[in-house]
C-alpha cells in the first residue's frame, strides 16, 4: 500500500583518500565518448547495447497487433499529475492537477532503453554531437518529425521548449536546466544545447527525455494551468474525449510520424487508452471488478489477500500475477517538514519514527506482505550497509563536522519493535529523546520552554492511510505529542504538498538506475528546499549533503557512483530527514485476461500501456471481444 510517484521520463568512486574539493568538480561529460562524431545514442558508462543499425528493442513484440482499448489505473505519475482528478491539461507547469500519461502525447529528442540502466537513443533527433569541451550538444533532427496538426517539428520548437521549461516549467524540469546557458536553433533541423560547465556530467541524459512543445501553440495560448485545452503534441497518442476530473481518453495517432522508428517498433499498440479517476481506492476496485477498469496494480494488502473472490476472478476472467519489480533505487518514506520549527531537531524526528510500529502494522494491515524499508535507495546496490568502506570515508571525513556522528558508524536502521503495537521500550526511548531536545511533559502533552505543545499533523488524501497511520498517531499521543491526521481532497493535497504546507506526509518515489545529480537535487539539495513543487518535502538544506550530491555527479564509473550514493545514503539516514516505511519486491498486478505481453519484462521499466497489446482471441473467450 503506497503512493507511487514517477519522475518525468528521464525515467528517474573509488575516489580514494584524495577526496578533495577538486574531486567534487563536475566530471567531463562522457569522458570516454568521442567528440565531433555524430552518435546515435548516449550512455553514462560503457558501451551502448544497441548498434546504429538496430531495428527494435529486444523487450518488445514487433508483431504485436494494433487496436483495442486499454482502460487502466496508472500506478505512477510525475510533475503536476494527479491520480484522483484533473483541472488542467498542461502537465509541465508547477500549479494545477493534470491527468496521468499526458507525456504519451509528446515526443522527446531521445528515449531510454528499458533494458539498460542509463542508455538513450534518438527519437526526434537522429543523432547528437558533443563539443570538444563537452558542454555543448548538437542534435540533428529528423526532417519527418511532425506535430499532430501536420506542421513540422523544427529546431525552433526544441530551442523554445528548453528555454520555456527552464523559466516557467515544473521543478521536475526546471531544476535540471539550471546550468543550461542557451538553446539555439542553428537551422531548421539542427539545435544546440549549451551548458555552462557547472552541470553534472549526466545532466544531458535527463534533459533529452523532456517533452518537446510547439512554439506556435504556446504563442497563442498561455503556458499555465488555466486552460483545459490540450497542448499540441507530436507523440504516438493525442488527447481524445475527456470529462474534467472524471476520465480522459488518449487516441492512437494512426499516421504518427515515428511509427516505424527503431525506438518505437512493437510499442504503443492500443488504439485507445482510457484513464478514469476515483477519489478513493474502494471505488476504483469496484470498477475493476465490473470490468470498467481492465488493469490495476494492487497497493492494498488486505484487498490483494482477501478481496479477489468476485465472480469474474473465480470464473478465470481476471488474473492475478506478480511481476518482478525494476532494479532501480526506490524510496517510500514519511517526510518530516523541517521548515516547521518543532521538527528541526533530529531527536524530535527520531522520536516520531520510534512511535511507528512496523511489525504490528505489517501483521495487522499488510498480511505479512511488505518488508521494512531502511534506505533512501532501497532495492538497489546504493543501499548502505555495515560500516563505511575506506572509499566512502574518503568522501565523508572532510564533512565530519557537518554530519551526525552516526554517519560514521553502522548504517542507521529503524529498530524492530516487539510487535505489540505499543512497544514500551521504544516509546520510553522516544520520550527521552524529546526531553533531550527540550520538550518536557506537562499533563497530557510535551511542551517547550514557552509552554507550546509539540504538534504533528499527518496529511493524507485517502481513507486507507487514515486507518494505517492511526496507530502511529496513537503512539505519538501516548508520549505527549499533540498528533492528528487530516484527510483532504486531492486538489488540496496537491496544493499543500507543492507549497510545503504540512507537518508529516508520506510519499514514494523511484529513481533512475543511474541517478544523476539533477535527480538527487530535486529531493535533497539546499537549492530545492525553497522551490515550490520540488520533491524536497523534508526541507533538507545541508552543505554536507550538497557536497555528497556533487560527488555523485562527479562519478566517473559505476563503482565510484555506487560509493558516492552509499555515502549519501548514510548521511541522509543519520540526519533522519525521512522516516523509511516499507517496500514490496514485486508488482502485484491484476488484469482481465484479454491482453498479450512480452515474456521477458525489462529490468528498468514497466510501462504496460506501451508494451502490452489487445488479444482478440483471449477477449472473445471471456466475452470482452
Coordinates of C-alpha atoms in Angstrom, one line a residue:
X1 CA 0.0 0.0 0.0
X2 CA 1.7 3.1 -1.1
X3 CA 1.6 6.3 -3.1
X4 CA 3.9 6.0 -6.1
X5 CA 5.3 8.9 -7.9
X6 CA 7.4 8.8 -11.0
X7 CA 9.9 11.3 -12.1
X8 CA 9.3 12.5 -15.7
X9 CA 10.6 10.2 -18.4
X10 CA 14.2 10.6 -17.8
X11 CA 12.7 7.9 -16.3
X12 CA 14.3 8.8 -12.9
X13 CA 34.1 6.3 -6.8
X14 CA 36.6 4.8 -5.9
X15 CA 37.9 8.3 -5.3
X16 CA 40.4 7.1 -2.8
X17 CA 41.8 9.1 0.0
X18 CA 42.2 12.2 -2.2
X19 CA 38.6 13.3 -1.8
X20 CA 39.4 16.9 -2.1
X21 CA 37.3 19.8 -3.4
X22 CA 38.7 19.3 -6.8
X23 CA 37.3 15.8 -6.9
X24 CA 33.8 17.3 -6.5
X25 CA 34.0 19.4 -9.6
X26 CA 31.7 18.3 -12.4
X27 CA 33.1 15.4 -14.3
X28 CA 33.7 15.7 -18.0
X29 CA 30.6 14.6 -19.8
X30 CA 31.0 11.1 -21.3
X31 CA 34.8 11.3 -20.9
X32 CA 35.2 8.1 -23.0
X33 CA 32.7 9.2 -25.6
X34 CA 34.3 10.8 -28.7
X35 CA 33.7 14.4 -29.5
X36 CA 33.0 15.6 -33.0
X37 CA 31.3 12.4 -34.1
X38 CA 27.6 12.0 -34.7
X39 CA 26.3 9.5 -32.1
X40 CA 23.0 7.5 -32.3
X41 CA 22.8 7.1 -28.5
X42 CA 24.4 8.1 -25.2
X43 CA 25.2 6.2 -22.1
X44 CA 26.8 7.3 -18.9
X45 CA 29.2 4.4 -18.5
X46 CA 30.4 1.8 -21.0
X47 CA 29.2 0.9 -24.5
X48 CA 25.7 1.0 -25.8
X49 CA 23.9 -2.3 -26.2
X50 CA 22.2 -1.3 -29.4
X51 CA 24.3 -0.5 -32.5
X52 CA 23.4 2.3 -35.0
X53 CA 21.6 -0.2 -37.3
X54 CA 19.3 -1.7 -34.6
X55 CA 15.7 -2.3 -35.7
X56 CA 13.9 -2.5 -32.3
X57 CA 14.5 -3.0 -28.6
X58 CA 14.8 -6.6 -27.5
X59 CA 12.0 -6.5 -24.9
X60 CA 9.2 -5.7 -27.4
X61 CA 7.0 -7.8 -29.6
X62 CA 7.4 -6.3 -33.1
X63 CA 4.5 -8.3 -34.3
X64 CA 2.1 -7.1 -31.6
X65 CA -1.3 -6.3 -33.2
X66 CA -2.7 -2.8 -33.0
X67 CA -6.1 -1.7 -31.7
X68 CA -8.4 -2.3 -28.8
X69 CA -8.9 -0.2 -25.6
X70 CA -6.8 -0.3 -22.5
X71 CA -8.7 1.1 -19.6
X72 CA -6.4 1.2 -16.6
X73 CA -5.4 2.8 -13.3
X74 CA -1.8 4.1 -13.7
X75 CA 0.4 3.2 -10.7
X76 CA 2.7 6.1 -11.1
X77 CA 2.8 9.8 -12.2
X78 CA 5.1 12.8 -12.2
X79 CA 5.3 16.6 -12.3
X80 CA 1.8 18.1 -11.5
X81 CA -0.1 15.0 -12.4
X82 CA -2.8 13.6 -10.1
X83 CA -4.3 10.1 -9.8
X84 CA -7.6 11.4 -8.5
X85 CA -8.7 14.3 -10.6
X86 CA -7.6 16.9 -13.1
X87 CA -8.3 20.6 -13.8
X88 CA -5.7 21.3 -16.5
X89 CA -4.2 19.5 -19.5
X90 CA -0.8 21.2 -19.1
X91 CA 1.4 18.7 -17.4
X92 CA 4.5 20.8 -17.5
X93 CA 3.7 23.7 -15.1
X94 CA 4.1 23.9 -11.3
X95 CA 0.4 24.5 -10.5
X96 CA -2.8 22.7 -11.2
X97 CA -3.7 19.0 -11.4
X98 CA -3.2 17.4 -14.8
X99 CA -4.1 13.8 -15.9
X100 CA -1.7 11.0 -15.8
X101 CA 0.0 9.9 -19.0
X102 CA -0.2 13.3 -20.8
X103 CA 3.5 12.6 -21.7
X104 CA 2.4 10.0 -24.2
X105 CA 1.3 12.9 -26.4
X106 CA 4.7 14.4 -26.7
X107 CA 8.0 13.2 -28.3
X108 CA 11.4 13.9 -26.9
X109 CA 14.8 14.3 -28.5
X110 CA 15.9 10.8 -27.3
X111 CA 14.3 8.0 -25.2
X112 CA 15.6 5.5 -22.7
X113 CA 16.1 1.8 -23.4
X114 CA 14.4 -0.1 -20.6
X115 CA 16.9 -3.0 -20.6
X116 CA 19.9 -0.7 -20.0
X117 CA 20.5 1.3 -16.8
X118 CA 21.2 4.7 -18.4
X119 CA 21.2 4.5 -22.3
X120 CA 19.2 6.8 -24.5
X121 CA 18.6 6.6 -28.3
X122 CA 17.4 9.0 -30.9
X123 CA 13.7 9.8 -31.4
X124 CA 13.1 13.3 -32.7
X125 CA 16.9 13.5 -33.0
X126 CA 18.6 11.0 -35.3
X127 CA 22.0 11.8 -33.7
X128 CA 23.9 14.1 -31.3
X129 CA 27.4 15.5 -31.5
X130 CA 29.4 16.5 -28.4
X131 CA 31.7 19.6 -28.5
X132 CA 35.4 19.3 -27.5
X133 CA 34.7 21.0 -24.1
X134 CA 31.8 18.6 -23.6
X135 CA 29.4 21.4 -22.7
X136 CA 27.5 21.8 -26.0
X137 CA 25.4 19.1 -27.5
X138 CA 24.3 19.5 -31.2
X139 CA 21.2 17.5 -32.2
X140 CA 20.3 16.8 -35.8
X141 CA 16.5 16.4 -36.1
X142 CA 14.6 14.0 -38.3
X143 CA 13.0 16.1 -41.1
X144 CA 9.9 13.9 -41.0
X145 CA 9.1 14.9 -37.4
X146 CA 5.6 16.4 -37.2
X147 CA 3.1 17.8 -34.7
X148 CA -0.4 16.3 -34.7
X149 CA -1.7 19.1 -36.9
X150 CA 0.7 18.2 -39.6
X151 CA 3.1 21.1 -39.1
X152 CA 6.8 20.3 -39.0
X153 CA 8.6 19.9 -35.6
X154 CA 11.6 22.1 -36.1
X155 CA 14.7 23.3 -34.2
X156 CA 12.9 26.5 -33.2
X157 CA 10.4 24.4 -31.3
X158 CA 13.1 22.5 -29.5
X159 CA 15.0 25.7 -28.5
X160 CA 11.8 27.3 -27.4
X161 CA 10.9 24.3 -25.2
X162 CA 14.1 24.2 -23.2
X163 CA 14.0 27.9 -22.6
X164 CA 10.4 27.8 -21.6
X165 CA 10.8 24.8 -19.2
X166 CA 13.8 26.4 -17.6
X167 CA 12.0 29.7 -16.9
X168 CA 8.4 28.5 -16.2
X169 CA 8.4 24.7 -16.0
X170 CA 7.6 22.4 -13.2
X171 CA 10.7 21.9 -10.9
X172 CA 11.0 18.3 -12.2
X173 CA 12.1 20.0 -15.4
X174 CA 13.4 23.4 -14.4
X175 CA 15.9 22.3 -11.9
X176 CA 17.7 20.0 -14.4
X177 CA 18.0 23.0 -16.7
X178 CA 19.6 25.4 -14.1
X179 CA 23.0 25.3 -15.9
X180 CA 21.6 25.5 -19.5
X181 CA 23.1 28.7 -20.9
X182 CA 21.3 28.7 -24.2
X183 CA 19.3 26.6 -26.6
X184 CA 19.9 27.7 -30.2
X185 CA 18.3 26.7 -33.5
X186 CA 21.2 26.6 -35.9
X187 CA 19.0 25.8 -38.9
X188 CA 15.6 24.1 -39.4
X189 CA 16.9 20.7 -38.4
X190 CA 19.8 21.5 -36.1
X191 CA 19.7 22.6 -32.5
X192 CA 22.4 23.2 -29.9
X193 CA 22.0 22.9 -26.1
X194 CA 24.8 24.9 -24.5
X195 CA 25.6 24.3 -20.8
X196 CA 27.8 26.4 -18.5
X197 CA 30.2 23.7 -17.4
X198 CA 28.7 23.6 -13.9
X199 CA 26.2 20.9 -14.9
X200 CA 26.5 17.3 -13.9
X201 CA 28.2 15.0 -16.5
X202 CA 24.9 13.1 -16.8
X203 CA 22.5 16.1 -16.9
X204 CA 22.1 15.6 -20.7
X205 CA 20.6 12.1 -20.1
X206 CA 17.8 13.7 -18.2
X207 CA 17.0 16.6 -20.5
X208 CA 17.0 14.7 -23.8
X209 CA 13.9 12.9 -22.4
X210 CA 11.9 16.2 -21.8
X211 CA 8.8 16.7 -24.0
X212 CA 9.2 18.9 -27.0
X213 CA 6.4 21.6 -27.2
X214 CA 5.0 23.6 -30.0
X215 CA 6.3 27.2 -30.1
X216 CA 3.3 28.2 -32.3
X217 CA 0.7 26.7 -29.8
X218 CA 2.1 28.5 -26.8
X219 CA 2.4 31.7 -28.7
X220 CA -1.4 31.6 -28.9
X221 CA -2.1 30.0 -25.6
X222 CA -0.8 30.8 -22.1
X223 CA 1.7 28.4 -20.5
X224 CA -0.1 27.9 -17.3
X225 CA -2.7 25.7 -15.6
X226 CA -5.7 27.9 -16.5
X227 CA -7.0 26.0 -19.5
X228 CA -8.4 22.6 -20.3
X229 CA -7.1 23.0 -23.8
X230 CA -4.9 20.1 -24.9
X231 CA -1.4 21.4 -25.9
X232 CA -0.4 20.4 -29.4
X233 CA 1.8 17.3 -29.3
X234 CA 3.8 15.1 -31.6
X235 CA 3.7 11.7 -29.9
X236 CA 2.1 8.3 -30.6
X237 CA -1.1 9.4 -28.8
X238 CA -3.2 12.6 -28.7
X239 CA -6.0 13.7 -26.3
X240 CA -9.4 12.4 -27.4
X241 CA -12.6 12.7 -25.4
X242 CA -12.5 13.7 -21.7
X243 CA -14.6 14.9 -18.9
X244 CA -12.8 17.2 -16.5
X245 CA -11.8 15.5 -13.3
X246 CA -13.6 12.2 -14.2
X247 CA -11.9 10.5 -17.2
X248 CA -9.7 11.0 -20.2
X249 CA -9.1 9.1 -23.4
X250 CA -5.9 9.1 -25.4
X251 CA -6.3 8.1 -29.1
X252 CA -3.5 6.4 -31.0
X253 CA -2.3 8.6 -33.9
X254 CA -2.5 6.1 -36.8
X255 CA -0.4 8.2 -39.1
X256 CA 2.1 9.0 -36.3
X257 CA 5.3 10.1 -38.0
X258 CA 7.5 7.9 -35.7
X259 CA 5.7 4.6 -36.0
X260 CA 8.5 2.8 -37.8
X261 CA 11.5 4.1 -35.8
X262 CA 13.6 1.5 -34.0
X263 CA 12.8 3.1 -30.6
X264 CA 9.0 2.7 -31.3
X265 CA 8.6 -0.6 -33.1
X266 CA 6.5 -3.0 -31.1
X267 CA 5.2 -0.3 -28.8
X268 CA 2.1 1.9 -28.5
X269 CA -0.2 -0.9 -29.5
X270 CA -3.5 0.1 -28.1
X271 CA -5.9 2.1 -30.3
X272 CA -7.3 3.9 -27.2
X273 CA -6.0 4.3 -23.7
X274 CA -8.6 5.4 -21.1
X275 CA -8.0 6.6 -17.6
X276 CA -10.8 7.1 -15.1
X277 CA -10.3 9.0 -11.8
X278 CA -11.6 7.9 -8.5
X279 CA -11.4 9.7 -5.2
X280 CA -10.9 6.5 -3.2
X281 CA -9.4 3.1 -3.8
X282 CA -12.6 1.2 -3.0
X283 CA -14.5 2.8 -5.8
X284 CA -11.6 2.0 -8.2
X285 CA -11.6 -1.6 -7.2
X286 CA -15.4 -1.9 -7.7
X287 CA -14.9 -0.5 -11.2
X288 CA -12.2 -3.1 -11.8
X289 CA -14.5 -6.0 -10.6
X290 CA -17.1 -4.9 -13.1
X291 CA -14.7 -4.7 -16.0
X292 CA -14.9 -0.9 -16.3
X293 CA -11.2 -0.9 -15.4
X294 CA -9.1 -3.6 -17.1
X295 CA -5.7 -3.4 -15.4
X296 CA -4.6 -2.3 -11.9
X297 CA -1.7 -2.6 -9.6
X298 CA -2.8 -3.5 -6.1
X299 CA -1.3 -1.5 -3.3
X300 CA -3.7 -2.5 -0.6
X301 CA -2.5 -5.7 1.0
X302 CA -5.9 -6.6 2.5
X303 CA -7.6 -6.4 -0.9
X304 CA -4.9 -8.5 -2.5
X305 CA -5.1 -11.1 0.2
X306 CA -8.9 -11.3 0.7
X307 CA -11.0 -9.5 -1.9
X308 CA -10.2 -11.4 -5.1
X309 CA -13.2 -13.7 -4.8
X310 CA -15.6 -11.9 -7.1
X311 CA -17.3 -13.7 -9.9
X312 CA -15.0 -12.7 -12.8
X313 CA -12.0 -13.8 -10.9
X314 CA -13.4 -17.2 -9.8
X315 CA -14.5 -17.7 -13.4
X316 CA -11.0 -17.2 -14.6
X317 CA -11.7 -14.0 -16.5
X318 CA -9.4 -11.9 -14.2
X319 CA -5.8 -12.9 -13.5
X320 CA -3.6 -12.1 -10.5
X321 CA 0.1 -12.0 -11.4
X322 CA 3.2 -10.8 -9.7
X323 CA 5.8 -9.3 -12.0
X324 CA 9.3 -8.6 -10.7
X325 CA 10.0 -5.0 -9.7
X326 CA 12.5 -2.9 -11.5
X327 CA 16.1 -2.9 -10.4
X328 CA 16.1 0.8 -9.6
X329 CA 16.5 2.6 -6.3
X330 CA 13.2 3.4 -4.6
X331 CA 12.2 5.4 -1.5
X332 CA 9.0 5.1 0.4
X333 CA 9.1 7.2 3.5
X334 CA 7.5 9.9 5.6
X335 CA 8.8 13.4 5.2
X336 CA 9.1 15.4 8.4
X337 CA 8.9 19.0 7.4
X338 CA 12.0 20.8 8.8
X339 CA 10.6 24.1 7.7
X340 CA 8.5 23.9 10.8
X341 CA 10.4 24.9 13.9
X342 CA 9.4 21.9 16.1
X343 CA 10.9 19.4 13.6
X344 CA 14.4 21.0 13.2
X345 CA 16.0 18.9 15.9
X346 CA 16.8 15.4 14.6
X347 CA 16.0 14.0 18.0
X348 CA 12.3 15.0 17.5
X349 CA 12.3 13.3 14.1
X350 CA 13.8 10.2 15.6
X351 CA 11.3 10.2 18.4
X352 CA 8.4 10.3 15.9
X353 CA 10.0 7.4 14.0
X354 CA 10.1 5.3 17.1
X355 CA 6.4 5.7 17.5
X356 CA 5.8 3.8 14.3
X357 CA 5.4 0.0 14.9
X358 CA 6.0 -1.5 11.6
X359 CA 5.9 -5.1 12.8
X360 CA 2.4 -4.6 14.3
X361 CA 1.3 -2.8 11.1
X362 CA 2.7 -5.5 8.8
X363 CA 0.8 -8.2 10.7
X364 CA -2.5 -6.4 11.1
X365 CA -2.7 -4.4 7.9
X366 CA -0.3 -5.8 5.4
X367 CA -0.9 -9.6 5.7
X368 CA 2.8 -10.0 6.1
X369 CA 3.5 -8.8 2.5
X370 CA 5.8 -5.8 3.0
X371 CA 9.3 -5.5 4.2
X372 CA 10.7 -2.7 6.3
X373 CA 12.5 -0.1 4.3
X374 CA 15.7 1.3 5.8
X375 CA 17.3 3.2 2.9
X376 CA 16.6 6.2 0.7
X377 CA 17.7 4.0 -2.1
X378 CA 16.0 0.7 -1.3
X379 CA 16.2 -2.4 -3.6
X380 CA 19.5 -1.2 -5.1
X381 CA 23.3 -1.5 -4.7
X382 CA 23.2 2.1 -3.4
X383 CA 21.8 1.0 -0.1
X384 CA 24.4 1.5 2.6
X385 CA 25.1 -1.4 5.0
X386 CA 27.5 -2.1 7.9
X387 CA 30.5 0.2 8.5
X388 CA 31.6 2.8 5.8
X389 CA 34.2 1.5 3.4
X390 CA 37.5 3.4 3.1
X391 CA 36.3 4.8 -0.2
X392 CA 33.1 6.1 1.5
X393 CA 35.1 7.5 4.4
X394 CA 37.2 9.4 1.8
X395 CA 34.1 11.3 0.9
X396 CA 32.6 11.6 4.4
X397 CA 35.7 12.6 6.5
X398 CA 36.1 16.1 5.1
X399 CA 32.4 16.7 6.1
X400 CA 32.6 15.1 9.6
X401 CA 31.9 18.4 11.5
X402 CA 28.7 18.9 9.4
X403 CA 27.3 15.4 9.7
X404 CA 25.8 13.5 12.6
X405 CA 28.3 11.1 14.3
X406 CA 26.0 8.2 13.4
X407 CA 27.1 8.7 9.8
X408 CA 30.5 7.1 10.6
X409 CA 29.2 4.0 12.3
X410 CA 26.9 1.2 11.3
X411 CA 24.4 2.4 8.7
X412 CA 21.4 3.8 10.7
X413 CA 18.4 1.5 10.7
X414 CA 14.9 1.6 12.2
X415 CA 14.9 -0.8 15.2
X416 CA 12.3 -3.6 15.1
X417 CA 9.6 -3.4 17.7
X418 CA 8.1 -6.1 19.8
X419 CA 5.1 -6.1 17.5
X420 CA 2.7 -5.3 20.3
X421 CA 1.5 -2.1 18.7
X422 CA 2.8 -0.1 21.7
X423 CA 6.4 -1.1 22.4
X424 CA 7.2 0.4 25.8
X425 CA 10.9 0.3 25.3
X426 CA 10.8 2.3 22.1
X427 CA 8.2 4.7 23.4
X428 CA 10.4 5.3 26.5
X429 CA 13.4 6.0 24.2
X430 CA 11.3 8.4 22.2
X431 CA 10.2 10.3 25.3
X432 CA 13.8 10.5 26.4
X433 CA 14.8 12.0 23.0
X434 CA 12.1 14.6 23.3
X435 CA 13.3 15.6 26.8
X436 CA 16.9 15.9 25.4
X437 CA 15.5 18.2 22.7
X438 CA 13.9 20.4 25.3
X439 CA 10.3 19.1 25.3
X440 CA 9.1 18.4 28.9
X441 CA 5.9 16.6 29.9
X442 CA 3.1 18.8 31.2
X443 CA -0.1 17.0 31.8
X444 CA -1.1 15.1 28.6
X445 CA 1.4 16.9 26.4
X446 CA 5.1 17.7 26.0
X447 CA 5.8 21.4 25.8
X448 CA 8.8 23.7 25.1
X449 CA 10.2 26.3 27.4
X450 CA 7.5 28.7 26.3
X451 CA 4.7 26.3 27.1
X452 CA 3.9 25.5 23.5
X453 CA 2.8 22.0 22.6
X454 CA 4.7 19.7 20.2
X455 CA 2.1 19.4 17.4
X456 CA 2.3 17.0 14.5
X457 CA -0.4 16.6 11.8
X458 CA -0.3 13.8 9.3
X459 CA -1.6 14.9 5.9
X460 CA -3.3 12.2 3.8
X461 CA -5.7 12.1 0.8
X462 CA -7.1 8.6 1.1
X463 CA -9.1 6.9 3.9
X464 CA -6.8 3.9 3.8
X465 CA -4.0 5.9 5.1
X466 CA -6.1 7.2 8.0
X467 CA -6.5 3.5 9.1
X468 CA -2.9 2.6 8.7
X469 CA -1.4 5.7 10.4
X470 CA -3.9 6.0 13.2
X471 CA -1.9 3.6 15.5
X472 CA 1.2 5.7 14.8
X473 CA -0.8 8.8 15.8
X474 CA -2.0 7.0 19.0
X475 CA 1.6 6.2 20.0
X476 CA 2.7 9.8 19.4
X477 CA -0.1 10.9 21.7
X478 CA 1.0 8.4 24.3
X479 CA 4.3 10.2 24.6
X480 CA 2.7 13.6 24.7
X481 CA 2.8 14.8 21.1
X482 CA -0.3 16.6 20.0
X483 CA -0.7 14.4 17.0
X484 CA -3.6 14.2 14.5
X485 CA -4.5 13.1 10.9
X486 CA -6.0 15.4 8.4
X487 CA -7.8 13.9 5.4
X488 CA -8.1 16.3 2.4
X489 CA -9.2 16.0 -1.2
X490 CA -6.7 15.5 -4.0
X491 CA -6.6 19.1 -5.1
X492 CA -5.9 20.4 -1.6
X493 CA -3.4 17.7 -1.0
X494 CA -1.5 18.6 -4.2
X495 CA -1.5 22.3 -3.3
X496 CA -0.4 21.7 0.3
X497 CA 2.3 19.3 -0.8
X498 CA 3.7 21.7 -3.5
X499 CA 3.7 24.6 -1.1
X500 CA 5.1 22.5 1.8
X501 CA 2.1 23.3 4.0
X502 CA 2.2 20.1 6.1
X503 CA 3.9 18.6 9.2
X504 CA 4.1 14.9 8.1
X505 CA 3.5 13.5 4.7
X506 CA 4.2 10.1 3.1
X507 CA 5.4 9.6 -0.4
X508 CA 7.0 7.0 -2.7
X509 CA 9.5 7.6 -5.5
X510 CA 11.6 5.7 -7.9
X511 CA 15.0 7.0 -9.0
X512 CA 16.7 6.1 -12.3
X513 CA 19.0 3.1 -12.3
X514 CA 21.9 5.6 -12.7
X515 CA 20.9 8.5 -10.6
X516 CA 22.2 11.9 -11.7
X517 CA 23.0 14.9 -9.6
X518 CA 19.9 16.6 -11.0
X519 CA 17.7 13.7 -9.8
X520 CA 19.1 14.0 -6.3
X521 CA 19.0 17.7 -6.1
X522 CA 15.2 17.7 -6.6
X523 CA 14.9 15.6 -3.4
X524 CA 17.8 16.5 -1.1
X525 CA 19.7 19.6 -2.2
X526 CA 19.6 23.0 -0.4
X527 CA 18.7 24.6 -3.8
X528 CA 15.4 22.8 -4.0
X529 CA 14.3 23.3 -0.4
X530 CA 12.5 26.6 -1.1
X531 CA 11.3 25.7 -4.6
X532 CA 7.6 25.2 -4.6
X533 CA 6.7 21.9 -6.2
X534 CA 10.1 20.3 -5.7
X535 CA 10.4 16.8 -4.2
X536 CA 12.4 18.1 -1.3
X537 CA 9.5 17.6 1.0
X538 CA 11.5 17.4 4.2
X539 CA 13.3 20.7 3.5
X540 CA 16.8 19.2 3.5
X541 CA 19.3 22.1 3.4
X542 CA 22.7 20.8 4.3
X543 CA 26.0 21.9 2.7
X544 CA 27.4 18.4 3.5
X545 CA 24.5 16.7 1.7
X546 CA 25.0 19.1 -1.2
X547 CA 28.7 18.1 -1.4
X548 CA 27.8 14.4 -1.4
X549 CA 25.3 15.0 -4.2
X550 CA 28.2 16.7 -6.1
X551 CA 30.3 13.6 -5.6
X552 CA 27.5 11.5 -7.2
X553 CA 27.6 13.9 -10.1
X554 CA 31.4 13.6 -10.4
X555 CA 31.4 9.8 -10.5
X556 CA 33.4 8.6 -13.5
X557 CA 32.3 4.9 -13.4
X558 CA 29.7 2.7 -11.8
X559 CA 31.9 1.7 -8.9
X560 CA 32.6 5.3 -7.9
X561 CA 28.9 6.1 -8.4
X562 CA 27.9 3.3 -6.0
X563 CA 30.4 4.6 -3.4
X564 CA 29.1 8.1 -3.6
X565 CA 25.5 7.0 -3.4
X566 CA 26.1 4.8 -0.4
X567 CA 27.9 7.7 1.4
X568 CA 24.9 9.9 0.6
X569 CA 22.5 7.3 1.9
X570 CA 24.4 7.0 5.2
X571 CA 24.3 10.8 5.7
X572 CA 20.5 11.1 4.9
X573 CA 19.7 8.2 7.2
X574 CA 21.8 9.6 10.1
X575 CA 20.2 13.0 9.7
X576 CA 16.7 11.4 9.8
X577 CA 15.3 13.7 7.2
X578 CA 12.8 11.0 6.1
X579 CA 11.3 8.1 8.1
X580 CA 11.6 5.0 5.9
X581 CA 8.4 2.9 5.8
X582 CA 8.1 -0.3 3.7
X583 CA 8.6 -1.7 0.3
X584 CA 7.3 -4.6 -1.9
X585 CA 9.6 -6.7 -4.1
X586 CA 7.1 -7.2 -6.9
X587 CA 4.4 -5.6 -8.9
X588 CA 1.1 -7.0 -7.7
X589 CA -0.9 -6.8 -11.0
X590 CA -4.4 -7.8 -11.7
X591 CA -6.0 -7.7 -15.2
X592 CA -8.8 -9.0 -17.3
X593 CA -7.4 -11.9 -19.3
X594 CA -7.6 -10.2 -22.7
X595 CA -4.0 -8.9 -23.3
X596 CA -0.7 -10.2 -24.5
X597 CA 2.6 -9.0 -23.2
X598 CA 6.3 -9.8 -23.8
X599 CA 7.5 -12.9 -21.8
X600 CA 10.6 -11.1 -20.6
X601 CA 9.9 -7.9 -18.6
X602 CA 12.7 -5.3 -18.9
X603 CA 14.7 -4.6 -15.8
X604 CA 14.4 -0.8 -15.8
X605 CA 10.8 -0.1 -16.6
X606 CA 7.2 -1.5 -16.7
X607 CA 5.0 0.7 -19.0
X608 CA 2.2 -1.8 -19.6
X609 CA 0.3 0.7 -21.6
X610 CA 3.2 0.9 -24.1
X611 CA 4.4 -2.7 -24.2
X612 CA 1.2 -4.8 -23.9
X613 CA -1.4 -5.4 -26.6
X614 CA -5.1 -6.3 -27.1
X615 CA -5.6 -10.1 -27.8
X616 CA -8.8 -10.6 -29.7
X617 CA -8.8 -14.4 -29.1
X618 CA -8.5 -14.0 -25.3
X619 CA -11.0 -11.3 -25.2
X620 CA -13.5 -13.4 -27.1
X621 CA -13.1 -16.3 -24.6
X622 CA -14.1 -14.0 -21.7
X623 CA -16.9 -12.1 -23.5
X624 CA -14.8 -8.9 -24.0
X625 CA -14.2 -9.0 -27.7

